[in-house]
XYZ file of C-alpha atoms in Angstrom:
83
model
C 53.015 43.596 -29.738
C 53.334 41.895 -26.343
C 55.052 38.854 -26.809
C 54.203 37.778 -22.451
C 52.407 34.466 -22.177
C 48.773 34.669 -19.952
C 50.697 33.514 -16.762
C 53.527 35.977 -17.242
C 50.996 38.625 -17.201
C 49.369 37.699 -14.502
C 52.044 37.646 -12.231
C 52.940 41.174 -13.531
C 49.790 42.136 -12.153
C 48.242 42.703 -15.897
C 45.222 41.597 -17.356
C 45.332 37.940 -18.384
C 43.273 35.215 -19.627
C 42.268 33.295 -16.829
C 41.301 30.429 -19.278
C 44.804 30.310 -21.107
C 45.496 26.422 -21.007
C 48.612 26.303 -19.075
C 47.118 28.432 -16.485
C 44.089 26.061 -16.142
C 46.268 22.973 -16.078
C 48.016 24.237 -12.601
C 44.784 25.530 -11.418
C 43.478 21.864 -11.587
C 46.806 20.408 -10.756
C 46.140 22.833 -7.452
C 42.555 21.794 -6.679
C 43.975 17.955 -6.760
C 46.608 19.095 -4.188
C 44.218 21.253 -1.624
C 42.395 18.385 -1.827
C 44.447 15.667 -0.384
C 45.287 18.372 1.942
C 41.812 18.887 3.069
C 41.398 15.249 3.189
C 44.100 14.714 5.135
C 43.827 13.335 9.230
C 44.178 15.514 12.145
C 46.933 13.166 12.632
C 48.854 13.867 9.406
C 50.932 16.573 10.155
C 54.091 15.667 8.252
C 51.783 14.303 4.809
C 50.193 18.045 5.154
C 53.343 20.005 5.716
C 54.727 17.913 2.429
C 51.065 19.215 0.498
C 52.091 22.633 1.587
C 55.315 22.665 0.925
C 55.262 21.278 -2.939
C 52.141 23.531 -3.287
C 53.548 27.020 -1.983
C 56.321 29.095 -3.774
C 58.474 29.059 -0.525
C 58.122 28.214 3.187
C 60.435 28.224 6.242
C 61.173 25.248 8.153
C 57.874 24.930 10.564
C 54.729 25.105 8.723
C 51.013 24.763 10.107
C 47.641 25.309 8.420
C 44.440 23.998 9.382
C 42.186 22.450 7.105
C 39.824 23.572 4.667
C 42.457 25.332 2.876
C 41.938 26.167 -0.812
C 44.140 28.449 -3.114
C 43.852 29.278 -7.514
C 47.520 28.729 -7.884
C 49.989 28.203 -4.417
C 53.504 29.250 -6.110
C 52.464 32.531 -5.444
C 52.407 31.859 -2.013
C 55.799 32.242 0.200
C 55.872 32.407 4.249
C 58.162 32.351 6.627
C 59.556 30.352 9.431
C 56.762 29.429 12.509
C 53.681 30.350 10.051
């Protein structure tokens, strides 16, 4: 008996409910964050570095993406300084 919760699995690479409750809960919770991110001004570079930052696993110290950026999770996510 596999005692691994749905999100355990998937990040073992296993088959997993996608529609597991917690893992739909930080989908959503993700959505709301690429969001503000895509809304976001041109102008905003330290409110969208922030985003980023809280929605990636890990990131070095300079950090650029460009708008429309959408993801399922983001702590999955990790890159490196200059990205």
């Amino acid at each position: 008996m596999d005692n691994k919760t749905e999100k355990e699995k998937m990040l073992a690479g296993e088959l997993y409910l996608a529609s597991d409750p917690q893992l739909t809960k930080e989908r959503e919770n993700v959505r709301k964050m690429s969001r503000l991110f895509n809304q976001t001004l041109e102008t905003e570079y330290e409110k969208r570095t922030e985003i980023l930052k809280n929605l990636f696993g890990s990131t070095g110290l300079s950090l650029y993406i460009e708008p429309t950026f959408r993801c399922d999770y983001g702590y999955n996510i990790h890159v490196g300084n200059n990205f």
